[in-house]
XYZ file of C-alpha atoms in Angstrom:
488
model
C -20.438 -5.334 11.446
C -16.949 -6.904 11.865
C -13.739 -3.856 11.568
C -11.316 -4.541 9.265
C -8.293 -3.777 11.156
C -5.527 -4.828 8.678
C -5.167 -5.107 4.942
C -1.674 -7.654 4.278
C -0.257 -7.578 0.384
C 2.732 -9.197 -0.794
C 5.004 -9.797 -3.660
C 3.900 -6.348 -5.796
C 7.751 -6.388 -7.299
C 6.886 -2.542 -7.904
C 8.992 -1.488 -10.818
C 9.286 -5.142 -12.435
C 8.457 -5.404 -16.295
C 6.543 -8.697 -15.319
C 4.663 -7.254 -12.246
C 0.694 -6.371 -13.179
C 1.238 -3.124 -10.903
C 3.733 -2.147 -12.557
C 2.474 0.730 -15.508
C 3.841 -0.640 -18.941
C 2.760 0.771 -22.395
C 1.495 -1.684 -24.906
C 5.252 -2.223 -25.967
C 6.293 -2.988 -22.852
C 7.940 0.178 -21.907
C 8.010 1.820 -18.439
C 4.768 4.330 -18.345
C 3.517 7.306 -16.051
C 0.751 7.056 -14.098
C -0.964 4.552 -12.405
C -1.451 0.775 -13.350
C -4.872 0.190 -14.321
C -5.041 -2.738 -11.826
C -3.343 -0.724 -8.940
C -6.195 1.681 -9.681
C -8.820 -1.027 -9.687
C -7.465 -2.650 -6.585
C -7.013 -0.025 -4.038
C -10.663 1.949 -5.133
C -12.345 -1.985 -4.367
C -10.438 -2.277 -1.252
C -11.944 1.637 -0.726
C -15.490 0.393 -1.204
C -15.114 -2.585 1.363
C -13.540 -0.238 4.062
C -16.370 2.272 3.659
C -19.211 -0.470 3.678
C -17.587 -2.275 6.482
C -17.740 0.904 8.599
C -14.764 0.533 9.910
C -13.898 3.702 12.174
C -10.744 4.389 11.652
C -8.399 3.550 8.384
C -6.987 -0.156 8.390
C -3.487 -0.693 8.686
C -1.243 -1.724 5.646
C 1.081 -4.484 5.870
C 3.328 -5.499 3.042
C 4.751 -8.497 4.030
C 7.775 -8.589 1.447
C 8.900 -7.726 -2.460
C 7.175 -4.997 -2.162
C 9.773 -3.672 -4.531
C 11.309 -5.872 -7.670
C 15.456 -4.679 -6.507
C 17.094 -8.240 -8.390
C 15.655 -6.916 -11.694
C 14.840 -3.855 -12.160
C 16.385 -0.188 -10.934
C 15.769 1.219 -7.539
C 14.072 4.355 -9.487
C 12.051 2.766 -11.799
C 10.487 0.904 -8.099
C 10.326 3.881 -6.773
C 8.323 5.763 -9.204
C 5.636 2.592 -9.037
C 5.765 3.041 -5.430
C 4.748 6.625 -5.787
C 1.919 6.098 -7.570
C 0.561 3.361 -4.628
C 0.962 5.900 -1.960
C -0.961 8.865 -4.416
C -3.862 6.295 -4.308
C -3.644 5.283 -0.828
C -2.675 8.213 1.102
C -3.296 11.126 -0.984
C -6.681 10.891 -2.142
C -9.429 13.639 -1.865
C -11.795 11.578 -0.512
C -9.057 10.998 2.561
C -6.943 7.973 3.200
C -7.586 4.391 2.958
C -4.993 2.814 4.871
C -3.890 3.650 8.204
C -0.678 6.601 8.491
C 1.304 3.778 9.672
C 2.139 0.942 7.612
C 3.861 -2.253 8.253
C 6.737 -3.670 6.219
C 8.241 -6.906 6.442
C 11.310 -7.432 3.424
C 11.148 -10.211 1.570
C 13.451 -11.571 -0.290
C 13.789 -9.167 -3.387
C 13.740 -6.457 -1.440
C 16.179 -7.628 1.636
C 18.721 -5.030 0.897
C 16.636 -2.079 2.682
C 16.402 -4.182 5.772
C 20.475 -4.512 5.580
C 20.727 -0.903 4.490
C 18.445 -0.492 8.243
C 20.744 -2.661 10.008
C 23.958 -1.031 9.255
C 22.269 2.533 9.910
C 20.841 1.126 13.422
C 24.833 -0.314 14.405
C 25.891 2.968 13.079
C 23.068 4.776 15.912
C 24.296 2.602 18.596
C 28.058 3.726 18.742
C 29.304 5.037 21.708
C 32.205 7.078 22.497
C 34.209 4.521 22.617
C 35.226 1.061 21.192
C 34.437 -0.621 24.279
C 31.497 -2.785 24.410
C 30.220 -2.642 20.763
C 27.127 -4.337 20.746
C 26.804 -7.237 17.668
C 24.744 -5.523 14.438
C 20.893 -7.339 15.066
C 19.835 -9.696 13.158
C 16.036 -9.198 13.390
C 12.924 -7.159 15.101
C 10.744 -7.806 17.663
C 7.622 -9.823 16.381
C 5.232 -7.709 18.725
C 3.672 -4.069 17.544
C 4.403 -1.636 20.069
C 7.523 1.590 20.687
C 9.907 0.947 17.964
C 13.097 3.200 17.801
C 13.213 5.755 15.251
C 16.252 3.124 13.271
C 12.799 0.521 12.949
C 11.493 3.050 10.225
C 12.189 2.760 6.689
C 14.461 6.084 5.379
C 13.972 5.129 2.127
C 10.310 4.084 1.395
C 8.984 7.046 3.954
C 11.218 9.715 2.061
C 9.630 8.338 -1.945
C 6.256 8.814 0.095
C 6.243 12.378 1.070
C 8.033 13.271 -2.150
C 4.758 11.297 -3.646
C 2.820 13.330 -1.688
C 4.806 16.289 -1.712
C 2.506 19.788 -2.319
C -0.917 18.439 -1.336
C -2.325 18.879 2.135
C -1.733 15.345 3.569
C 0.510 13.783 6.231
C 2.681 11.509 4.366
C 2.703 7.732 6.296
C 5.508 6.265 8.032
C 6.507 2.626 7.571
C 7.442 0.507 10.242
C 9.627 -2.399 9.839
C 9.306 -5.972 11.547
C 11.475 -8.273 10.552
C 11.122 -11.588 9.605
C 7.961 -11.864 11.812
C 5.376 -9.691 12.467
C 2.872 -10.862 15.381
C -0.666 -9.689 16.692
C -1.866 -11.368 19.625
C -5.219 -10.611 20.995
C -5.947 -9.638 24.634
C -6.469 -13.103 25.863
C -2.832 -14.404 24.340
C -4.551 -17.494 22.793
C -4.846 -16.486 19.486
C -2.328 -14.855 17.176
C -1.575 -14.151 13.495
C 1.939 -14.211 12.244
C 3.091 -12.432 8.910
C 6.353 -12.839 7.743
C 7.451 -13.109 3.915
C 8.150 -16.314 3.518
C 11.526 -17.187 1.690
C 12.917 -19.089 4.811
C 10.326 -21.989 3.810
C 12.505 -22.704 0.861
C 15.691 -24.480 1.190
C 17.383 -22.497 -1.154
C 17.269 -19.243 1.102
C 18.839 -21.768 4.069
C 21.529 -22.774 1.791
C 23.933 -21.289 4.438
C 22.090 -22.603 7.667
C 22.626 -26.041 6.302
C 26.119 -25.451 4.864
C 27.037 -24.617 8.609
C 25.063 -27.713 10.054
C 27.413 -29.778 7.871
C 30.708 -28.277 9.507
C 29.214 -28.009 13.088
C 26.699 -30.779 13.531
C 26.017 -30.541 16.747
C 23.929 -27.513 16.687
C 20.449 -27.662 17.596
C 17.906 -27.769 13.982
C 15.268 -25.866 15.695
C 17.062 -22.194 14.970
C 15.641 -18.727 16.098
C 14.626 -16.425 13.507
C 17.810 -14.795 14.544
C 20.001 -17.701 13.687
C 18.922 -18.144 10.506
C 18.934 -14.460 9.586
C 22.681 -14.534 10.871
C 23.382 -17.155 8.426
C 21.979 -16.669 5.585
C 21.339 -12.860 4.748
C 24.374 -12.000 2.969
C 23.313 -15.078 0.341
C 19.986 -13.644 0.078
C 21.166 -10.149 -0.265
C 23.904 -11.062 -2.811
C 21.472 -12.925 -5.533
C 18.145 -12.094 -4.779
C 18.280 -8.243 -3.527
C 21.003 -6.537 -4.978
C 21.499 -7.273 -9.101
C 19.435 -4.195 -10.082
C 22.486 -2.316 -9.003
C 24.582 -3.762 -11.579
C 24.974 -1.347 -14.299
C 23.566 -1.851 -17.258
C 23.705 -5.670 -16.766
C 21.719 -5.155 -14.090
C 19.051 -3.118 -16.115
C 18.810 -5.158 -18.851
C 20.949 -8.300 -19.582
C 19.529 -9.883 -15.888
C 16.314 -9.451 -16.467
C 16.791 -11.074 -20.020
C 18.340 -13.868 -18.859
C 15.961 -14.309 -16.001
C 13.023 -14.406 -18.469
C 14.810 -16.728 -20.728
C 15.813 -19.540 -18.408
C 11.509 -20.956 -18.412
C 12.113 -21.150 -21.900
C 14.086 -24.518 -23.162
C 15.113 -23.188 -26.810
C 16.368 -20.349 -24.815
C 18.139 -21.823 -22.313
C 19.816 -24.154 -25.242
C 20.687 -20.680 -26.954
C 22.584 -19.254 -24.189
C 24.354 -22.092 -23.277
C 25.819 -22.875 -26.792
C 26.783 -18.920 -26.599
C 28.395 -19.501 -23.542
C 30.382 -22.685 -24.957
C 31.721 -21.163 -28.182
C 33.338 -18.824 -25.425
C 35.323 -21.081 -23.366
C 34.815 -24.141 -26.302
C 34.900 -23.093 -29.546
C 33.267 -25.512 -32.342
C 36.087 -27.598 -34.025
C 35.819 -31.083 -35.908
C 37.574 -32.541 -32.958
C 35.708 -35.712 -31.825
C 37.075 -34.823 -28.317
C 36.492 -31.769 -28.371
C 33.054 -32.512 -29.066
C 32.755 -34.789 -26.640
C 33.674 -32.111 -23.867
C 30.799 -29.808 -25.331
C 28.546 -32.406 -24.997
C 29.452 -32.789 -21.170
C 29.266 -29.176 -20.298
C 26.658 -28.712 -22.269
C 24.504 -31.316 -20.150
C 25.961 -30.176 -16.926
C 24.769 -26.300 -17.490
C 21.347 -27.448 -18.969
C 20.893 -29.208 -15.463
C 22.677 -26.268 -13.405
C 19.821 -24.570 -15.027
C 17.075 -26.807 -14.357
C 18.244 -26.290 -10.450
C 16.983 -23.108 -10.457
C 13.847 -23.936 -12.557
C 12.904 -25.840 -8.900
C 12.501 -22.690 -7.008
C 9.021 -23.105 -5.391
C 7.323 -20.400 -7.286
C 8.134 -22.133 -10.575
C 6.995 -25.527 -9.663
C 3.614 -26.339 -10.410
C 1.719 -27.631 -7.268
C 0.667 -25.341 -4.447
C 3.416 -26.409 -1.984
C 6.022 -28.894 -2.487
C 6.928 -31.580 0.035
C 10.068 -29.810 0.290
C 8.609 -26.712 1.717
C 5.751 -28.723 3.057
C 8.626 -29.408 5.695
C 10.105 -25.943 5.586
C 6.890 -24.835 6.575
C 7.024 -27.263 9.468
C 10.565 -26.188 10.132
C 10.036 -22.513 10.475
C 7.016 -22.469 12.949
C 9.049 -25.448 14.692
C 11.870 -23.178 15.110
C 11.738 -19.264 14.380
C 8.260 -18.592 14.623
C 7.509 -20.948 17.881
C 10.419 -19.301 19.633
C 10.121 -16.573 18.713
C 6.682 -16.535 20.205
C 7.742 -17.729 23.826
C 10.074 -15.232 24.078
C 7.847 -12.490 23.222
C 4.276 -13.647 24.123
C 5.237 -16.204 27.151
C 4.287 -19.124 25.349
C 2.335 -20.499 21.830
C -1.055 -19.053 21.597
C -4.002 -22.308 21.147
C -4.629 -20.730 17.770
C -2.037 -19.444 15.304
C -2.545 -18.258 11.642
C 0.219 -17.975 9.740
C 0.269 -15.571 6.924
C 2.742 -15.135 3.950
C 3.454 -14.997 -0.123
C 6.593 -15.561 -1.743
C 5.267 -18.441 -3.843
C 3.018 -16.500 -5.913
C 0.366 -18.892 -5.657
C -2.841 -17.848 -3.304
C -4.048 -20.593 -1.474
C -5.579 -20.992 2.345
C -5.658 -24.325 4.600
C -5.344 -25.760 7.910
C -3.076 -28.626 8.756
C -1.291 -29.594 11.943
C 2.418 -29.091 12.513
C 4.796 -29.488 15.119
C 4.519 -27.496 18.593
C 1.162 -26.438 18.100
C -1.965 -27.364 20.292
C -4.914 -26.759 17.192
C -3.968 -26.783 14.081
C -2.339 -23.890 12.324
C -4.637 -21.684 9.334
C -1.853 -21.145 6.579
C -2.846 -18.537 3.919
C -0.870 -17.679 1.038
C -1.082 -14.241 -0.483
C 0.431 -15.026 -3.937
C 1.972 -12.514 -5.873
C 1.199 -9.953 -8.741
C 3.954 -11.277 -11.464
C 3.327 -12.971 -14.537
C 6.294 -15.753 -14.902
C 5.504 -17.669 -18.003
C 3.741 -17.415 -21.605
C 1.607 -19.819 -20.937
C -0.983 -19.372 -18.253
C -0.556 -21.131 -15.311
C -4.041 -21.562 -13.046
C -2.336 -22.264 -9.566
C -1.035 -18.322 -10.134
C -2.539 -15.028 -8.660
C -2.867 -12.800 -6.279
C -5.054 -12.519 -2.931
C -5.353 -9.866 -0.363
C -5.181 -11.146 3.389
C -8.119 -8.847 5.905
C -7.692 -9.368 9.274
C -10.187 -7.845 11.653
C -9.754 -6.544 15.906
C -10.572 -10.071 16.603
C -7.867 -11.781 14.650
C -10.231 -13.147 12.525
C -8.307 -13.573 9.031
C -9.993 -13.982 5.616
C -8.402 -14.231 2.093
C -9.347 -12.174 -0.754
C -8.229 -14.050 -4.141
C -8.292 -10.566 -6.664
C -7.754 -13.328 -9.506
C -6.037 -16.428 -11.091
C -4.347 -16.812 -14.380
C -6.674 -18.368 -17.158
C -6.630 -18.499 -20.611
C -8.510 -16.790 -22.896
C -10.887 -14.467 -22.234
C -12.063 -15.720 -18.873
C -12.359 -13.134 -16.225
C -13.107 -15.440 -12.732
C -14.616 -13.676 -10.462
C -13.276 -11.973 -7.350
C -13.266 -14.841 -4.297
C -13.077 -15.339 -1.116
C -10.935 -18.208 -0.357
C -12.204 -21.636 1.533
C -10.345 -23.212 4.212
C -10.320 -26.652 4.065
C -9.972 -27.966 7.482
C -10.628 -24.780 9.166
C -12.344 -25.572 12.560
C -16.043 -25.055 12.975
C -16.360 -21.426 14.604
C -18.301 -18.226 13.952
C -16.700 -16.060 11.333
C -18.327 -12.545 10.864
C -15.936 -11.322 8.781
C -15.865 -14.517 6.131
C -19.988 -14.601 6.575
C -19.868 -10.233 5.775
C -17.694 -10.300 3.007
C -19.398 -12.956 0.946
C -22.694 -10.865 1.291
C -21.048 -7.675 0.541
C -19.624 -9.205 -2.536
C -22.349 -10.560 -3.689
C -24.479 -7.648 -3.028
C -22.085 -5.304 -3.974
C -19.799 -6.433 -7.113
C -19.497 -3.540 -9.061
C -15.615 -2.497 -8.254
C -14.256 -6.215 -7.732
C -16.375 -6.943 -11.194
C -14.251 -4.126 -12.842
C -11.005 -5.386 -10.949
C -11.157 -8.936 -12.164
C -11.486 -7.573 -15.955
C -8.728 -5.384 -15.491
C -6.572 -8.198 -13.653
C -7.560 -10.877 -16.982
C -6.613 -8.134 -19.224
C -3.349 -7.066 -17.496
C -2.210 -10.702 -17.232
C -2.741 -11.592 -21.145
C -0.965 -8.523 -22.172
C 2.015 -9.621 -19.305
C 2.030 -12.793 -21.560
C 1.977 -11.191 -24.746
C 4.900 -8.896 -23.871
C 6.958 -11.721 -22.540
C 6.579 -13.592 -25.258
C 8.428 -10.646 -27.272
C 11.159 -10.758 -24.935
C 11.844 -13.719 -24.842
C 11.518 -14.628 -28.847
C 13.719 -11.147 -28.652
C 16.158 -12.486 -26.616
C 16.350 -16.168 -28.384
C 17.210 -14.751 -31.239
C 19.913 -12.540 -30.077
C 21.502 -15.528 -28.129
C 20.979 -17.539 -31.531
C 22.592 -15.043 -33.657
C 25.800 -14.308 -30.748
C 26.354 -18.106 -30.868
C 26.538 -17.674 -35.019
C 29.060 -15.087 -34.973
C 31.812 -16.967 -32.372
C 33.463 -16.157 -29.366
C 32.894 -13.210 -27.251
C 36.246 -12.759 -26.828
C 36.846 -11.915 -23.302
């Protein structure tokens, strides 16, 4: 019976009024307790572990936004985050994951691993200003002895408070970053984890501004390269607006929501016109409004081609970031660390919120590389989109890695089934823990029957409450543009 070694989860955005782990009441408030799908999750990943017989617990990896810190407070995250570790740590029945954990930021979360960096250059001073060493950039790839600055203060000191009067060891999290990498014994087969935001172009925006001013450096970049470029862009927009005062707690979030909505979007940019071009009868004045008008609609529909918001499974565009990064960070990253590129890699991350699993050859690689994509646990739009969901990556001792898709959004009342994932173009070679899985779901349904219900029910009610904010926040944009100028 195959071990399950290592249970990989990404994009929760704890904390997020959009996330389906996050506890809302039926008006969308912030509620104690448990989500019901959390719940339903974790006690189906319970059954598998105990069926599987797996000796000892499996390891958790979060492999990025594990908290939602662009759109939401750091407390209201950390109060969903409690609730995960009461389920997966504190339990009577003992622990389900492993009292080490593995986290890998992402991009929503990328200020912790900053906050770690500046704590680690702060460790390394010496008595003197001689010889400062340069603030890192990344981790080691490899598990093995991490210094104590590779733990995370923050998420290790919410998790004993979580756990804080019962009569359990509270589990340390260690953090690899961007890449984590298992290798088996032989060193020809490896898994890599790693968020991945550095597919997109939009996280490289940096990288590429400083190829245009120095030309001549080489494209294929370490994972420390483009970390060094680009992390105080990523930090700045994607990990930090939480912390911006009451903007940051509501109006963000608003306006985040709003711009996948095109009578929104028209809303707040007239509102943002009457402020710097207030309505007259003048044809040329009119004829600037018109201009600006078009120019913020399409500054708009910029960010509407972020890959999670475009509807196919993978671009081209990151189709070649894809390419890029194993090209570059993930292959070098590997010969420093392992020697040389293992015959067989899988590739593991989420980001895109869309779950999907295939094999396709790319550039440095002797077979070709198993890409699976963990999705996320958001609900974007009011409409439901079918390419969105949620999957949970198992890996077992061997390295053998199978995708669990939890669900898919659908309309109506459909409640798909709990999956696991085909790989088209996999190569033809045992797999216990694929062939064990599919029996065990099929002779064992009960909790992943109850977790797909929960999951359809969660994600219509995500809809339903989005829909309010956003017809909420419409109107308010309609009625500021009625009333004039803000008046700055």
């Amino acid at each position: 019976m195959p071990d399950i070694r290592y249970v990989c989860i990404s994009d929760l955005h704890l904390g997020a009024s959009n996330s389906v782990l996050t506890h809302l009441d039926a008006a969308g408030a912030h509620a104690a307790g448990p989500a019901p799908l959390l719940e339903a999750v974790l006690d189906g990943l319970r059954a598998l572990v105990a069926s599987s017989g797996t000796p000892t617990p499996p390891t958790l990896v979060i492999h990025g936004d594990l908290f939602e810190m662009a759109l939401t407070s750091v407390e209201v995250a950390a109060a969903s985050f409690a609730e995960m570790v009461l389920i997966g740590w504190g339990d009577a029945s003992g622990p389900l994951f492993a009292a080490e954990a593995v986290f890998v930021p992402g991009n929503h979360d990328h200020h912790m691993w900053e906050l770690m960096r500046e704590h680690d250059f702060e460790a390394d001073l010496g008595s003197t200003l001689a010889g400062l060493k340069p603030m890192r950039h990344v981790t080691p790839m490899l598990p093995g002895p991490r210094r104590s600055q590779d733990r995370e203060p923050l998420v290790e000191a919410l998790a004993r408070l979580a756990l804080a009067g019962r009569d359990v060891a509270a589990p340390s999290f260690q953090v690899v970053y961007p890449n984590l990498g298992l290798v088996d014994a032989t060193g020809q087969r490896a898994v890599v984890v790693t968020h991945g935001h550095y597919l997109e172009p939009m996280y490289r925006a940096m990288s590429y501004l400083h190829d245009v001013v120095n030309p001549s450096r080489p494209s294929e970049l370490t994972a420390d390269e483009v970390e060094a470029d680009n992390w105080a862009w990523i930090d700045f927009f994607w990990s930090t607006m939480g912390r911006s005062g009451e903007a940051g707690d509501a109006e963000v979030p608003v306006l985040y929501e709003l711009m996948r909505t095109e009578s929104a979007v028209d809303a707040i940019v007239d509102r943002a016109l009457d402020d710097v071009l207030p309505r007259t009868r003048s044809p040329i004045r009119a004829a600037e409004r018109l201009v600006l008008r078009r120019v913020a609609q399409r500054a708009v529909g910029h960010v509407e081609r972020r890959e999670r918001l475009r509807p196919g499974l993978l671009s081209p565009q990151a189709t070649l970031g894809l390419d890029t990064y194993l090209a570059g960070p993930v292959q070098r990253q590997l010969q420093a660390e392992v020697g040389h590129v293992p015959a067989r890699v899988d590739l593991v991350f989420g980001h895109t919120h869309k779950p999907f699993a295939t094999a396709s050859r790319h550039t440095g690689y002797v077979e070709k590389v198993i890409t699976h994509n963990t999705g996320g646990w958001v609900v974007d739009s009011v409409e439901p989109e079918p390419v969105k969901g949620a999957a949970i990556t198992l890996i077992s001792d061997e390295l053998e890695v199978v995708d669990l898709c939890v669900y898919r959004q659908h309309a109506g009342a459909r409640r798909p089934p709990v999956t696991v994932m085909a790989v088209p173009g996999a190569p033809d070679e045992p797999t216990p823990l694929r062939d064990w899985l599919v029996a065990e779901l099929d002779a064992r349904p009960d909790p992943w029957t109850r977790t797909a219900s929960v999951a359809a029910d969660t994600v219509h009610e995500r809809q339903r409450q989005l829909e309010a904010r956003v017809r909420l926040g419409t109107d308010a944009a309609r009625g500021a543009a009625a009333t004039g100028p803000l008046g700055w």
